[in-house]
Short mmCIF file of N, CA and C in Angstrom, two decimals:
data_model
loop_
_atom_site.label_atom_id
_atom_site.label_comp_id
_atom_site.label_asym_id
_atom_site.label_seq_id
_atom_site.Cartn_x
_atom_site.Cartn_y
_atom_site.Cartn_z
N MET A 1 4.36 0.53 -4.44
CA MET A 1 3.61 0.19 -3.32
C MET A 1 2.34 0.84 -3.33
N ALA A 2 1.38 0.45 -3.95
CA ALA A 2 0.20 1.15 -3.89
C ALA A 2 -0.97 0.62 -4.96
N LEU A 3 -2.71 0.20 -5.28
CA LEU A 3 -3.99 0.59 -5.98
C LEU A 3 -5.08 0.89 -4.91
N GLY A 4 -5.73 1.99 -5.16
CA GLY A 4 -6.80 2.06 -4.28
C GLY A 4 -6.91 0.81 -3.57
N ALA A 5 -6.58 -0.38 -4.05
CA ALA A 5 -5.82 -1.39 -3.40
C ALA A 5 -4.29 -1.28 -3.75
N LEU A 6 -3.89 0.06 -3.67
CA LEU A 6 -2.69 0.10 -4.38
C LEU A 6 -1.78 0.77 -3.47
N PHE A 7 -1.18 0.14 -2.49
CA PHE A 7 -1.21 1.01 -1.30
C PHE A 7 -0.20 0.79 -0.13
N VAL A 8 1.61 1.33 1.74
CA VAL A 8 1.75 1.35 3.19
C VAL A 8 1.51 2.71 3.72
N LEU A 9 1.25 3.26 4.17
CA LEU A 9 0.56 4.14 4.98
C LEU A 9 0.59 5.71 4.45
N ALA A 10 1.73 6.46 4.20
CA ALA A 10 1.41 7.73 3.93
C ALA A 10 2.63 8.19 2.79
N ALA A 11 2.92 7.31 2.01
CA ALA A 11 3.87 7.77 0.87
C ALA A 11 3.11 8.40 -0.30
N VAL A 12 3.74 9.37 -0.87
CA VAL A 12 3.10 9.88 -2.06
C VAL A 12 3.89 9.37 -3.27
N ARG A 13 3.03 8.72 -4.26
CA ARG A 13 3.52 8.15 -5.30
C ARG A 13 3.06 9.00 -6.70
N GLU A 14 4.01 9.40 -7.48
CA GLU A 14 3.73 10.07 -8.74
C GLU A 14 3.35 8.84 -9.70
N GLY A 15 2.32 9.08 -10.51
CA GLY A 15 1.84 8.12 -11.51
C GLY A 15 2.78 8.24 -12.75
N HIS A 16 2.69 7.19 -13.49
CA HIS A 16 3.49 7.34 -14.89
C HIS A 16 3.05 8.48 -15.68
N ALA A 17 1.66 8.71 -15.68
CA ALA A 17 1.05 9.74 -16.50
C ALA A 17 0.67 11.05 -15.58
N HIS A 18 -0.60 11.22 -15.31
CA HIS A 18 -0.92 12.46 -14.57
C HIS A 18 -1.64 12.08 -13.33
N GLY A 19 -1.06 11.06 -12.68
CA GLY A 19 -1.88 10.53 -11.44
C GLY A 19 -0.80 10.59 -10.15
N ALA A 20 -1.47 10.50 -9.17
CA ALA A 20 -0.69 10.42 -7.90
C ALA A 20 -1.57 9.79 -6.74
N VAL A 21 -0.94 9.05 -5.93
CA VAL A 21 -1.68 8.37 -4.75
C VAL A 21 -1.13 9.17 -3.45
N SER A 22 -1.87 9.58 -2.61
CA SER A 22 -1.38 10.16 -1.38
C SER A 22 -2.36 10.01 -0.28
N MET A 23 -1.88 10.38 1.00
CA MET A 23 -2.72 10.24 2.19
C MET A 23 -2.97 11.71 2.66
N GLU A 24 -4.11 12.17 2.82
CA GLU A 24 -4.39 13.40 3.43
C GLU A 24 -5.50 13.34 4.37
N ALA A 25 -5.25 13.90 5.52
CA ALA A 25 -6.29 13.94 6.63
C ALA A 25 -6.86 12.56 6.80
N ASP A 26 -6.06 11.44 6.89
CA ASP A 26 -6.52 10.06 7.05
C ASP A 26 -7.38 9.60 5.93
N GLN A 27 -7.37 10.08 4.77
CA GLN A 27 -7.94 9.70 3.55
C GLN A 27 -7.12 9.45 2.42
N CYS A 28 -7.22 8.31 1.81
CA CYS A 28 -6.38 8.02 0.73
C CYS A 28 -6.95 8.70 -0.42
N LYS A 29 -6.10 9.40 -1.40
CA LYS A 29 -6.64 10.06 -2.47
C LYS A 29 -5.85 9.58 -3.71
N LEU A 30 -6.54 9.52 -4.81
CA LEU A 30 -6.12 9.28 -6.04
C LEU A 30 -6.16 10.44 -7.04
N LYS A 31 -5.15 10.96 -7.77
CA LYS A 31 -5.33 11.96 -8.68
C LYS A 31 -5.32 11.55 -10.08
N VAL A 32 -6.28 11.76 -11.02
CA VAL A 32 -6.14 11.53 -12.41
C VAL A 32 -6.42 12.83 -13.08
N ASP A 33 -5.56 13.48 -13.74
CA ASP A 33 -5.52 14.68 -14.33
C ASP A 33 -5.90 15.66 -13.28
N SER A 34 -6.96 16.49 -13.27
CA SER A 34 -7.32 17.39 -12.27
C SER A 34 -8.35 16.98 -11.41
N TYR A 35 -8.84 15.53 -11.52
CA TYR A 35 -9.77 14.98 -10.61
C TYR A 35 -9.27 14.10 -9.50
N PHE A 36 -10.16 14.09 -8.43
CA PHE A 36 -9.63 13.27 -7.29
C PHE A 36 -10.67 12.26 -6.99
N MET A 37 -10.13 11.17 -6.31
CA MET A 37 -10.94 10.08 -6.00
C MET A 37 -10.56 9.67 -4.68
N HIS A 38 -11.33 9.31 -3.73
CA HIS A 38 -10.89 8.68 -2.42
C HIS A 38 -10.87 7.21 -2.72
N PHE A 39 -10.03 6.61 -2.13
CA PHE A 39 -10.08 5.18 -2.18
C PHE A 39 -9.72 4.50 -0.85
N THR A 40 -10.44 3.39 -0.71
CA THR A 40 -10.26 2.58 0.48
C THR A 40 -10.11 1.11 0.04
N GLY A 41 -9.15 0.42 0.69
CA GLY A 41 -9.02 -0.90 0.45
C GLY A 41 -8.98 -1.80 1.56
N TYR A 42 -9.44 -3.01 1.62
CA TYR A 42 -9.47 -3.86 2.75
C TYR A 42 -9.58 -5.30 2.32
N GLN A 43 -9.29 -6.25 3.15
CA GLN A 43 -9.49 -7.62 2.98
C GLN A 43 -10.23 -8.29 3.91
N PRO A 44 -11.55 -8.51 3.64
CA PRO A 44 -12.52 -8.86 4.59
C PRO A 44 -12.12 -10.32 5.41
N GLN A 45 -11.52 -11.22 4.70
CA GLN A 45 -11.13 -12.39 5.39
C GLN A 45 -10.10 -12.27 6.43
N SER A 46 -9.25 -11.27 6.34
CA SER A 46 -8.15 -11.36 7.12
C SER A 46 -7.99 -10.06 8.08
N SER A 47 -8.75 -9.20 7.88
CA SER A 47 -8.78 -7.94 8.83
C SER A 47 -9.86 -7.03 8.45
N ARG A 48 -10.12 -6.17 9.39
CA ARG A 48 -11.09 -5.07 9.14
C ARG A 48 -10.25 -3.71 8.90
N ALA A 49 -8.92 -3.77 8.96
CA ALA A 49 -8.08 -2.62 8.81
C ALA A 49 -8.19 -2.27 7.35
N GLU A 50 -8.28 -0.84 7.08
CA GLU A 50 -8.17 -0.34 5.68
C GLU A 50 -6.70 -0.07 5.31
N PHE A 51 -6.50 0.00 4.10
CA PHE A 51 -5.03 0.30 3.63
C PHE A 51 -5.16 1.21 2.53
N CYS A 52 -3.94 1.82 2.21
CA CYS A 52 -3.90 2.84 1.26
C CYS A 52 -2.92 2.59 0.17
N GLU A 53 -1.82 1.69 0.44
CA GLU A 53 -0.80 1.45 -0.56
C GLU A 53 -0.70 0.00 -0.71
N ASP A 54 0.25 -0.66 -0.12
CA ASP A 54 0.51 -2.09 -0.29
C ASP A 54 -0.60 -2.92 0.19
N ILE A 55 -0.80 -4.00 -0.33
CA ILE A 55 -1.87 -4.96 -0.04
C ILE A 55 -1.17 -6.03 0.94
N PRO A 56 -1.63 -6.06 2.25
CA PRO A 56 -0.85 -6.89 3.19
C PRO A 56 -0.74 -8.28 2.68
N GLU A 57 -1.88 -8.94 2.16
CA GLU A 57 -1.83 -10.49 2.06
C GLU A 57 -2.34 -10.65 0.78
N VAL A 58 -2.02 -11.92 0.18
CA VAL A 58 -2.71 -12.47 -0.96
C VAL A 58 -4.21 -12.72 -0.70
N GLY A 59 -5.14 -12.88 -1.66
CA GLY A 59 -6.40 -13.29 -1.24
C GLY A 59 -7.19 -12.15 -1.68
N ARG A 60 -8.62 -12.32 -1.30
CA ARG A 60 -9.69 -11.33 -1.80
C ARG A 60 -9.50 -10.09 -1.11
N THR A 61 -9.66 -9.09 -2.06
CA THR A 61 -9.35 -7.70 -1.72
C THR A 61 -10.51 -6.80 -2.35
N ILE A 62 -11.14 -5.98 -1.41
CA ILE A 62 -12.15 -4.90 -1.83
C ILE A 62 -11.53 -3.69 -1.97
N ILE A 63 -11.70 -2.93 -3.15
CA ILE A 63 -11.19 -1.65 -3.34
C ILE A 63 -12.47 -0.72 -3.71
N VAL A 64 -12.60 0.44 -3.06
CA VAL A 64 -13.67 1.22 -3.34
C VAL A 64 -13.11 2.64 -3.76
N LEU A 65 -13.29 3.12 -4.93
CA LEU A 65 -13.11 4.44 -5.44
C LEU A 65 -14.20 5.36 -5.38
N ASP A 66 -14.24 6.42 -4.62
CA ASP A 66 -15.41 7.27 -4.57
C ASP A 66 -14.86 8.66 -5.14
N PHE A 67 -15.72 9.14 -6.08
CA PHE A 67 -15.29 10.40 -6.74
C PHE A 67 -15.56 11.52 -5.95
N VAL A 68 -14.45 12.36 -5.75
CA VAL A 68 -14.65 13.66 -4.98
C VAL A 68 -15.30 14.66 -5.69
N ASP A 69 -15.00 14.68 -7.06
CA ASP A 69 -15.49 15.57 -8.01
C ASP A 69 -16.80 15.23 -8.67
N GLU A 70 -17.72 15.83 -8.49
CA GLU A 70 -19.11 15.48 -8.87
C GLU A 70 -19.09 15.34 -10.43
N SER A 71 -18.41 16.11 -11.03
CA SER A 71 -18.36 16.19 -12.52
C SER A 71 -17.73 14.80 -13.07
N LEU A 72 -17.01 14.15 -12.17
CA LEU A 72 -16.48 12.96 -12.74
C LEU A 72 -17.52 11.82 -13.03
N ARG A 73 -18.69 11.98 -12.47
CA ARG A 73 -19.75 11.00 -12.62
C ARG A 73 -20.18 10.94 -14.21
N ASP A 74 -19.91 11.99 -15.01
CA ASP A 74 -20.43 12.04 -16.24
C ASP A 74 -19.26 11.69 -17.18
N ILE A 75 -18.03 11.25 -16.65
CA ILE A 75 -16.89 10.99 -17.56
C ILE A 75 -16.69 9.50 -17.41
N PRO A 76 -16.45 8.80 -18.59
CA PRO A 76 -16.08 7.38 -18.69
C PRO A 76 -14.83 7.12 -17.81
N VAL A 77 -14.74 6.15 -16.97
CA VAL A 77 -13.63 5.78 -16.25
C VAL A 77 -13.19 4.36 -16.47
N SER A 78 -12.13 3.96 -16.55
CA SER A 78 -11.75 2.51 -16.60
C SER A 78 -10.55 2.13 -15.70
N VAL A 79 -10.51 0.86 -15.30
CA VAL A 79 -9.59 0.40 -14.34
C VAL A 79 -8.83 -0.78 -14.84
N ASN A 80 -7.59 -0.90 -14.53
CA ASN A 80 -6.69 -1.93 -15.06
C ASN A 80 -5.79 -2.32 -13.83
N LEU A 81 -5.92 -3.62 -13.29
CA LEU A 81 -4.94 -4.06 -12.30
C LEU A 81 -4.10 -5.09 -13.09
N ALA A 82 -2.79 -4.88 -13.09
CA ALA A 82 -1.95 -5.87 -13.84
C ALA A 82 -0.81 -6.28 -12.96
N ARG A 83 -0.29 -7.62 -13.24
CA ARG A 83 1.04 -7.88 -12.73
C ARG A 83 2.05 -6.94 -13.33
N ASP A 84 3.06 -6.51 -12.65
CA ASP A 84 4.16 -5.75 -13.11
C ASP A 84 5.24 -6.65 -13.72
N ASP A 85 5.18 -6.79 -15.06
CA ASP A 85 6.08 -7.76 -15.66
C ASP A 85 7.33 -7.10 -16.19
N GLY A 86 7.62 -5.91 -15.73
CA GLY A 86 8.84 -5.25 -16.14
C GLY A 86 8.69 -4.36 -17.28
N VAL A 87 7.50 -4.45 -18.01
CA VAL A 87 7.21 -3.63 -19.19
C VAL A 87 7.29 -2.18 -18.90
N GLN A 88 7.82 -1.43 -19.50
CA GLN A 88 8.02 0.03 -19.26
C GLN A 88 6.52 0.74 -19.34
N ARG A 89 5.90 0.65 -20.35
CA ARG A 89 4.65 1.18 -20.44
C ARG A 89 3.43 0.22 -20.29
N MET A 90 2.61 0.42 -19.16
CA MET A 90 1.36 -0.46 -19.00
C MET A 90 0.32 0.13 -20.01
N GLU A 91 -0.40 -0.80 -20.45
CA GLU A 91 -1.56 -0.51 -21.38
C GLU A 91 -2.93 -0.35 -20.46
N MET A 92 -3.85 0.47 -21.02
CA MET A 92 -5.13 0.66 -20.31
C MET A 92 -6.17 -0.43 -21.04
N THR A 93 -5.53 -1.45 -21.40
CA THR A 93 -6.56 -2.42 -22.11
C THR A 93 -6.39 -3.77 -21.26
N ASN A 94 -7.11 -4.72 -21.60
CA ASN A 94 -7.13 -6.05 -21.05
C ASN A 94 -5.93 -6.75 -21.71
N THR A 95 -4.76 -6.86 -20.96
CA THR A 95 -3.52 -7.51 -21.55
C THR A 95 -3.43 -8.82 -20.80
N PRO A 96 -2.42 -9.69 -21.20
CA PRO A 96 -2.11 -10.93 -20.60
C PRO A 96 -1.66 -10.82 -19.04
N SER A 97 -1.13 -9.69 -18.93
CA SER A 97 -0.71 -9.36 -17.38
C SER A 97 -1.82 -8.79 -16.40
N SER A 98 -2.96 -8.40 -17.23
CA SER A 98 -4.11 -7.99 -16.44
C SER A 98 -4.76 -9.10 -15.49
N ILE A 99 -5.00 -8.70 -14.19
CA ILE A 99 -5.80 -9.68 -13.42
C ILE A 99 -7.23 -9.05 -13.33
N LEU A 100 -7.46 -7.77 -13.72
CA LEU A 100 -8.68 -7.26 -13.69
C LEU A 100 -8.89 -6.05 -14.69
N TYR A 101 -9.83 -6.02 -15.38
CA TYR A 101 -9.92 -4.98 -16.25
C TYR A 101 -11.44 -4.51 -16.31
N ILE A 102 -11.69 -3.18 -16.16
CA ILE A 102 -13.05 -2.70 -16.19
C ILE A 102 -12.97 -1.56 -17.40
N PRO A 103 -13.72 -1.88 -18.58
CA PRO A 103 -13.67 -1.06 -19.41
C PRO A 103 -14.29 0.36 -19.14
N PRO A 104 -13.97 1.33 -20.00
CA PRO A 104 -14.52 2.71 -19.67
C PRO A 104 -16.03 2.76 -19.60
N ARG A 105 -16.47 3.39 -18.57
CA ARG A 105 -17.98 3.61 -18.57
C ARG A 105 -18.21 4.65 -17.48
N LYS A 106 -19.38 5.23 -17.40
CA LYS A 106 -19.75 6.29 -16.50
C LYS A 106 -20.32 5.63 -15.16
N TYR A 107 -20.00 6.29 -14.08
CA TYR A 107 -20.53 5.83 -12.88
C TYR A 107 -21.43 6.95 -12.18
N PRO A 108 -22.68 7.03 -12.38
CA PRO A 108 -23.59 7.98 -11.96
C PRO A 108 -23.71 8.17 -10.36
N ASN A 109 -23.43 7.10 -9.72
CA ASN A 109 -23.42 7.10 -8.31
C ASN A 109 -22.07 7.55 -7.73
N GLY A 110 -21.10 7.71 -8.52
CA GLY A 110 -19.91 8.23 -8.08
C GLY A 110 -18.92 7.23 -7.38
N THR A 111 -19.24 5.89 -7.44
CA THR A 111 -18.49 4.95 -6.80
C THR A 111 -18.12 3.70 -7.70
N ILE A 112 -16.93 3.33 -7.60
CA ILE A 112 -16.46 2.09 -8.23
C ILE A 112 -16.07 1.10 -7.21
N LYS A 113 -16.66 -0.07 -7.23
CA LYS A 113 -16.42 -1.13 -6.25
C LYS A 113 -15.73 -2.28 -6.96
N ILE A 114 -14.55 -2.52 -6.47
CA ILE A 114 -13.65 -3.49 -7.12
C ILE A 114 -13.39 -4.71 -6.07
N ASP A 115 -13.85 -5.77 -6.57
CA ASP A 115 -13.72 -7.19 -5.78
C ASP A 115 -12.85 -7.97 -6.68
N VAL A 116 -11.43 -8.09 -6.10
CA VAL A 116 -10.51 -8.91 -6.80
C VAL A 116 -9.68 -9.93 -5.88
N ASN A 117 -9.33 -11.05 -6.48
CA ASN A 117 -8.66 -12.06 -5.73
C ASN A 117 -7.21 -12.05 -6.26
N PHE A 118 -6.27 -11.54 -5.44
CA PHE A 118 -4.73 -11.58 -5.77
C PHE A 118 -4.40 -13.02 -5.25
N GLU A 119 -4.09 -13.90 -6.27
CA GLU A 119 -3.63 -15.21 -5.99
C GLU A 119 -2.14 -15.27 -5.75
N LYS A 120 -1.31 -14.50 -6.19
CA LYS A 120 0.14 -14.49 -6.01
C LYS A 120 0.73 -13.22 -5.42
N ALA A 121 1.68 -13.42 -4.53
CA ALA A 121 2.30 -12.24 -4.03
C ALA A 121 3.24 -11.62 -5.13
N GLY A 122 3.53 -10.42 -5.09
CA GLY A 122 4.36 -9.90 -6.08
C GLY A 122 4.17 -8.34 -6.18
N ARG A 123 4.66 -7.88 -7.37
CA ARG A 123 4.63 -6.41 -7.69
C ARG A 123 3.41 -6.36 -8.77
N TYR A 124 2.58 -5.27 -8.48
CA TYR A 124 1.56 -5.03 -9.40
C TYR A 124 1.51 -3.54 -9.85
N VAL A 125 0.63 -3.19 -10.83
CA VAL A 125 0.46 -1.74 -11.19
C VAL A 125 -0.99 -1.58 -11.36
N GLY A 126 -1.55 -0.56 -10.76
CA GLY A 126 -2.86 -0.17 -10.84
C GLY A 126 -2.86 0.91 -11.82
N MET A 127 -3.93 1.03 -12.61
CA MET A 127 -4.17 2.08 -13.54
C MET A 127 -5.59 2.50 -13.55
N VAL A 128 -5.91 3.85 -13.47
CA VAL A 128 -7.09 4.42 -13.57
C VAL A 128 -7.07 5.35 -14.55
N ALA A 129 -8.03 5.33 -15.56
CA ALA A 129 -8.03 6.21 -16.78
C ALA A 129 -9.32 6.92 -16.79
N ILE A 130 -9.32 8.31 -17.11
CA ILE A 130 -10.63 8.89 -17.42
C ILE A 130 -10.51 9.34 -18.93
N GLU A 131 -11.72 9.31 -19.75
CA GLU A 131 -11.72 9.74 -20.96
C GLU A 131 -12.45 10.99 -21.11
N HIS A 132 -11.53 11.95 -20.90
CA HIS A 132 -12.15 13.40 -21.00
C HIS A 132 -11.05 14.22 -21.66
N ARG A 133 -11.46 14.75 -22.72
CA ARG A 133 -10.35 15.53 -23.61
C ARG A 133 -9.20 14.71 -23.76
N GLY A 134 -9.37 13.46 -24.34
CA GLY A 134 -8.41 12.61 -24.56
C GLY A 134 -8.26 11.67 -23.25
N GLN A 135 -7.26 10.90 -23.07
CA GLN A 135 -7.21 9.94 -22.09
C GLN A 135 -6.14 10.36 -20.93
N SER A 136 -6.45 10.40 -19.79
CA SER A 136 -5.52 10.72 -18.73
C SER A 136 -5.46 9.52 -17.76
N VAL A 137 -4.28 9.08 -17.51
CA VAL A 137 -4.06 7.78 -16.65
C VAL A 137 -3.24 8.06 -15.48
N ALA A 138 -3.69 7.51 -14.31
CA ALA A 138 -2.86 7.47 -13.24
C ALA A 138 -2.33 6.06 -12.96
N ASN A 139 -1.08 5.80 -12.98
CA ASN A 139 -0.35 4.64 -12.75
C ASN A 139 0.19 4.66 -11.34
N PHE A 140 0.04 3.56 -10.62
CA PHE A 140 0.76 3.45 -9.34
C PHE A 140 1.13 1.96 -9.04
N PRO A 141 2.45 1.79 -8.79
CA PRO A 141 2.86 0.43 -8.45
C PRO A 141 2.58 0.07 -6.99
N PHE A 142 2.38 -1.17 -6.72
CA PHE A 142 2.16 -1.63 -5.33
C PHE A 142 2.51 -2.99 -5.23
N ASP A 143 2.81 -3.52 -3.92
CA ASP A 143 3.00 -4.83 -3.69
C ASP A 143 1.87 -5.59 -3.02
N VAL A 144 1.87 -6.76 -3.25
CA VAL A 144 0.78 -7.69 -2.72
C VAL A 144 1.38 -8.87 -1.95
N GLY A 145 1.13 -9.02 -0.64
CA GLY A 145 1.66 -10.10 0.14
C GLY A 145 3.06 -10.21 0.42
N ARG A 146 3.79 -9.06 0.19
CA ARG A 146 5.22 -9.23 0.61
C ARG A 146 5.73 -7.87 1.11
N GLY A 147 6.89 -7.83 1.71
CA GLY A 147 7.29 -6.58 2.21
C GLY A 147 6.95 -6.58 3.74
N TRP A 148 6.99 -5.41 4.40
CA TRP A 148 6.76 -5.25 5.74
C TRP A 148 5.56 -4.45 5.95
N SER A 149 4.57 -5.19 6.56
CA SER A 149 3.43 -4.46 7.11
C SER A 149 3.79 -3.51 8.34
N LEU A 150 2.95 -2.48 8.57
CA LEU A 150 3.49 -1.83 9.77
C LEU A 150 3.45 -2.61 11.14
N ILE A 151 2.44 -3.45 11.13
CA ILE A 151 2.43 -4.29 12.35
C ILE A 151 3.63 -5.15 12.42
N ARG A 152 4.01 -5.88 11.35
CA ARG A 152 5.15 -6.73 11.26
C ARG A 152 6.39 -5.90 11.67
N LEU A 153 6.39 -4.73 11.17
CA LEU A 153 7.56 -3.82 11.37
C LEU A 153 7.83 -3.44 12.79
N LEU A 154 6.60 -3.08 13.41
CA LEU A 154 6.56 -2.76 14.78
C LEU A 154 6.97 -3.86 15.59
N ALA A 155 6.55 -5.01 15.32
CA ALA A 155 6.82 -6.20 16.12
C ALA A 155 8.29 -6.52 16.09
N TRP A 156 8.87 -6.49 14.90
CA TRP A 156 10.35 -6.89 14.67
C TRP A 156 11.15 -5.66 15.52
N CYS A 157 10.65 -4.40 15.41
CA CYS A 157 11.36 -3.40 16.15
C CYS A 157 11.41 -3.63 17.61
N LEU A 158 10.27 -4.11 18.11
CA LEU A 158 10.19 -4.38 19.57
C LEU A 158 11.03 -5.60 19.83
N VAL A 159 11.05 -6.64 19.20
CA VAL A 159 12.01 -7.71 19.44
C VAL A 159 13.44 -7.26 19.37
N ILE A 160 13.95 -6.53 18.38
CA ILE A 160 15.26 -6.00 18.33
C ILE A 160 15.64 -5.03 19.50
N VAL A 161 14.86 -4.15 19.89
CA VAL A 161 15.00 -3.23 20.92
C VAL A 161 15.08 -4.03 22.32
N SER A 162 14.15 -4.99 22.51
CA SER A 162 14.17 -5.90 23.61
C SER A 162 15.43 -6.66 23.73
N GLY A 163 15.96 -7.08 22.57
CA GLY A 163 17.17 -7.92 22.56
C GLY A 163 18.34 -6.97 22.99
N ALA A 164 18.37 -5.71 22.39
CA ALA A 164 19.34 -4.78 22.60
C ALA A 164 19.42 -4.45 24.12
N VAL A 165 18.25 -4.23 24.66
CA VAL A 165 18.20 -3.69 26.14
C VAL A 165 18.67 -4.98 26.94
N GLY A 166 18.21 -6.23 26.71
CA GLY A 166 18.58 -7.34 27.47
C GLY A 166 20.00 -7.52 27.39
N THR A 167 20.61 -7.40 26.29
CA THR A 167 22.05 -7.66 26.08
C THR A 167 22.75 -6.61 26.84
N PHE A 168 22.39 -5.34 26.74
CA PHE A 168 23.07 -4.23 27.58
C PHE A 168 22.96 -4.57 29.04
N LEU A 169 21.82 -4.89 29.59
CA LEU A 169 21.60 -5.14 31.05
C LEU A 169 22.47 -6.35 31.46
N TRP A 170 22.54 -7.35 30.56
CA TRP A 170 23.31 -8.59 30.83
C TRP A 170 24.82 -8.19 30.90
N ALA A 171 25.26 -7.39 29.95
CA ALA A 171 26.66 -7.06 29.94
C ALA A 171 27.09 -6.18 31.09
N ARG A 172 26.23 -5.19 31.41
CA ARG A 172 26.52 -4.35 32.45
C ARG A 172 26.55 -5.08 33.75
N ARG A 173 25.65 -5.99 33.97
CA ARG A 173 25.60 -6.92 35.25
C ARG A 173 26.85 -7.72 35.25
N ARG A 174 27.32 -8.22 34.05
CA ARG A 174 28.47 -9.10 34.07
C ARG A 174 29.78 -8.25 34.34
N TYR A 175 29.80 -7.02 33.86
CA TYR A 175 30.83 -6.16 34.12
C TYR A 175 31.07 -5.70 35.57
N SER A 176 29.82 -5.46 36.23
CA SER A 176 29.76 -5.01 37.53
C SER A 176 30.13 -6.18 38.45
N ILE A 177 29.81 -7.42 38.10
CA ILE A 177 30.25 -8.54 38.94
C ILE A 177 31.65 -8.73 38.87
N GLY A 178 32.19 -8.64 37.57
CA GLY A 178 33.72 -8.67 37.37
C GLY A 178 34.44 -7.78 38.11
N ARG A 179 33.97 -6.45 38.10
CA ARG A 179 34.64 -5.32 38.85
C ARG A 179 34.67 -5.63 40.38
N GLU A 180 33.49 -6.23 40.90
CA GLU A 180 33.43 -6.55 42.37
C GLU A 180 34.37 -7.64 42.65
N LEU A 181 34.56 -8.69 41.94
CA LEU A 181 35.37 -9.70 42.17
C LEU A 181 36.84 -9.26 42.07
N SER A 182 37.02 -8.39 41.15
CA SER A 182 38.45 -7.87 40.97
C SER A 182 38.79 -7.04 42.27
N TRP A 183 37.85 -6.32 42.63
CA TRP A 183 38.15 -5.36 43.79
C TRP A 183 38.31 -6.22 45.11
N ALA A 184 37.42 -7.14 45.28
CA ALA A 184 37.61 -8.16 46.31
C ALA A 184 38.88 -8.96 46.20
N ASN A 185 39.44 -9.21 45.21
CA ASN A 185 40.77 -9.98 45.18
C ASN A 185 41.96 -9.06 45.47
N HIS A 186 41.78 -7.72 45.23
CA HIS A 186 42.85 -6.80 45.48
C HIS A 186 42.81 -6.28 47.03
N ARG A 187 41.91 -6.74 47.75
CA ARG A 187 41.88 -6.32 49.23
C ARG A 187 42.74 -7.13 50.06
#
């Protein structure tokens, strides 16, 4: 459940290598080796809400990775978003399951903007790699367009609780009327 489009609200996910996605002080963070990036994801056609883990709907998605560590600006960084086809080890190269691959390069402004169109709902894996003293990769799985969004979950909880309260009040009233009729018949 997570890529800097990877992302439902405050779960911590350990990456397959040296990475992690977490929520700290209302900011999503990605850890690759000892470096941190803030990330923000949103879907401009459907909502202004930002997300940190699962992507609520299929469609155009904007993901922004901002480097926390200034020194990361001088290190080549690559990104791969791929369908999770069940293969144990995902590669940091452009593979048939990749829907977006950005080869390693330096980002002197400290920001990577990713504009991607998720055409199919399903399970995906986001990978961010840094090329510094070897390659360090943060892998994190996330869902697109499926599962429970927080709003949908809250709406269903409201429906269920309202139904339970309504059933309880109806049963209580029916029991109360039954007791009154029983008491009236015994008089």
